[in-house]
Each structure stands twice: as C-alpha cells, then as structure tokens.
C-alpha cells in the first residue's frame, strides 16, 4: 500500500471509520475521494521536498507529519463549504 493510501487509512481509523465510511463522508461533504487522495499525496510530496532541501538522503514523512497535512487539507476543504 502506498504511503498516502496508508495515511488516509490511518486518518479514517483515527476518526473511528472504515475506509468505505470515510469515502461516504467525503462524498457527503461534497468531496471526491480521488481528489482528496491526490491532495494528501501532493502535500506529502511537498513536505518531503521541503524536508530534503540540501539533504542527500531519502526521507519518509513521519506519521505525525502526514496526519498534520491531512488535517490541513481537511480544514481547507471545510472552509470551501
């Protein structure tokens, strides 16, 4: 499973939802699951690039970073409604 898919699964779990329930909730909120997933992926990539500036080793974002980014994306989406 890709790291962003795992991040989304973790977000669902933290909200006491299955992945299917999270998809339903996103749809209820007017969000497309694939769009949400791509936003998480992009934020993780941006975070990784920022963290790697000047570093030569490959960095995997910590779970806390992923959760923080996911929350930011969620907040941005909430602000649209």
Tab-separated table of C-alpha atoms in Angstrom:
chain	number	residue	atom	x	y	z
A	1	UNK	CA	0.000	0.000	0.000
A	2	UNK	CA	1.371	3.420	-0.880
A	3	UNK	CA	2.252	5.741	1.970
A	4	UNK	CA	-0.543	8.177	1.086
A	5	UNK	CA	-3.108	5.372	0.957
A	6	UNK	CA	-1.825	4.243	4.351
A	7	UNK	CA	-2.089	7.822	5.600
A	8	UNK	CA	-5.723	8.000	4.502
A	9	UNK	CA	-6.430	4.630	6.116
A	10	UNK	CA	-4.871	5.967	9.332
A	11	UNK	CA	-6.985	9.132	9.148
A	12	UNK	CA	-10.107	7.013	8.761
A	13	UNK	CA	-9.075	4.824	11.696
A	14	UNK	CA	-8.411	7.859	13.906
A	15	UNK	CA	-11.920	9.046	13.131
A	16	UNK	CA	-13.340	5.619	14.018
A	17	UNK	CA	-14.333	4.979	10.407
A	18	UNK	CA	-13.625	2.327	7.863
A	19	UNK	CA	-12.193	3.477	4.566
A	20	UNK	CA	-15.622	2.980	2.969
A	21	UNK	CA	-17.235	5.109	5.674
A	22	UNK	CA	-14.627	7.808	5.080
A	23	UNK	CA	-15.330	7.736	1.348
A	24	UNK	CA	-19.033	8.114	2.095
A	25	UNK	CA	-18.336	11.001	4.459
A	26	UNK	CA	-16.177	12.748	1.876
A	27	UNK	CA	-18.938	12.321	-0.708
A	28	UNK	CA	-21.485	13.655	1.787
A	29	UNK	CA	-19.225	16.685	2.286
A	30	UNK	CA	-19.070	17.148	-1.487
A	31	UNK	CA	-15.507	15.898	-1.876
A	32	UNK	CA	-14.353	13.341	-4.416
A	33	UNK	CA	-12.271	10.604	-2.757
A	34	UNK	CA	-9.679	10.593	-5.555
A	35	UNK	CA	-9.316	14.366	-5.317
A	36	UNK	CA	-8.847	14.092	-1.541
A	37	UNK	CA	-6.322	11.289	-2.002
A	38	UNK	CA	-4.388	13.336	-4.560
A	39	UNK	CA	-4.346	16.319	-2.209
A	40	UNK	CA	-2.860	14.147	0.537
A	41	UNK	CA	-0.295	12.757	-1.912
A	42	UNK	CA	0.705	16.233	-3.109
A	43	UNK	CA	1.034	17.552	0.435
A	44	UNK	CA	3.219	14.585	1.381
A	45	UNK	CA	5.439	15.153	-1.646
A	46	UNK	CA	5.733	18.864	-0.873
A	47	UNK	CA	6.614	18.052	2.717
A	48	UNK	CA	9.216	15.544	1.610
A	49	UNK	CA	10.799	18.014	-0.815
A	50	UNK	CA	10.912	20.726	1.846
A	51	UNK	CA	12.468	18.343	4.335
A	52	UNK	CA	15.038	17.161	1.811
A	53	UNK	CA	16.276	20.560	0.701
A	54	UNK	CA	20.023	20.316	0.998
A	55	UNK	CA	19.900	16.698	2.171
A	56	UNK	CA	21.013	13.772	0.081
A	57	UNK	CA	19.133	11.002	1.881
A	58	UNK	CA	15.574	9.941	1.109
A	59	UNK	CA	13.073	10.946	3.773
A	60	UNK	CA	9.792	9.252	4.588
A	61	UNK	CA	7.391	11.639	6.307
A	62	UNK	CA	6.584	10.733	9.889
A	63	UNK	CA	3.037	9.684	10.684
A	64	UNK	CA	2.547	12.919	12.619
A	65	UNK	CA	3.559	14.964	9.555
A	66	UNK	CA	1.093	13.061	7.404
A	67	UNK	CA	-1.703	13.487	9.918
A	68	UNK	CA	-0.970	17.201	10.218
A	69	UNK	CA	-1.022	17.636	6.452
A	70	UNK	CA	-4.211	15.615	6.160
A	71	UNK	CA	-5.837	17.810	8.785
A	72	UNK	CA	-4.738	20.925	6.890
A	73	UNK	CA	-6.253	19.579	3.683
A	74	UNK	CA	-9.438	18.713	5.539
A	75	UNK	CA	-9.588	22.200	7.023
A	76	UNK	CA	-9.085	23.743	3.586
A	77	UNK	CA	-11.930	21.647	2.240
A	78	UNK	CA	-14.160	22.543	5.194
A	79	UNK	CA	-13.521	26.225	4.510
A	80	UNK	CA	-14.859	25.769	0.971
A	81	UNK	CA	-18.274	24.706	2.314
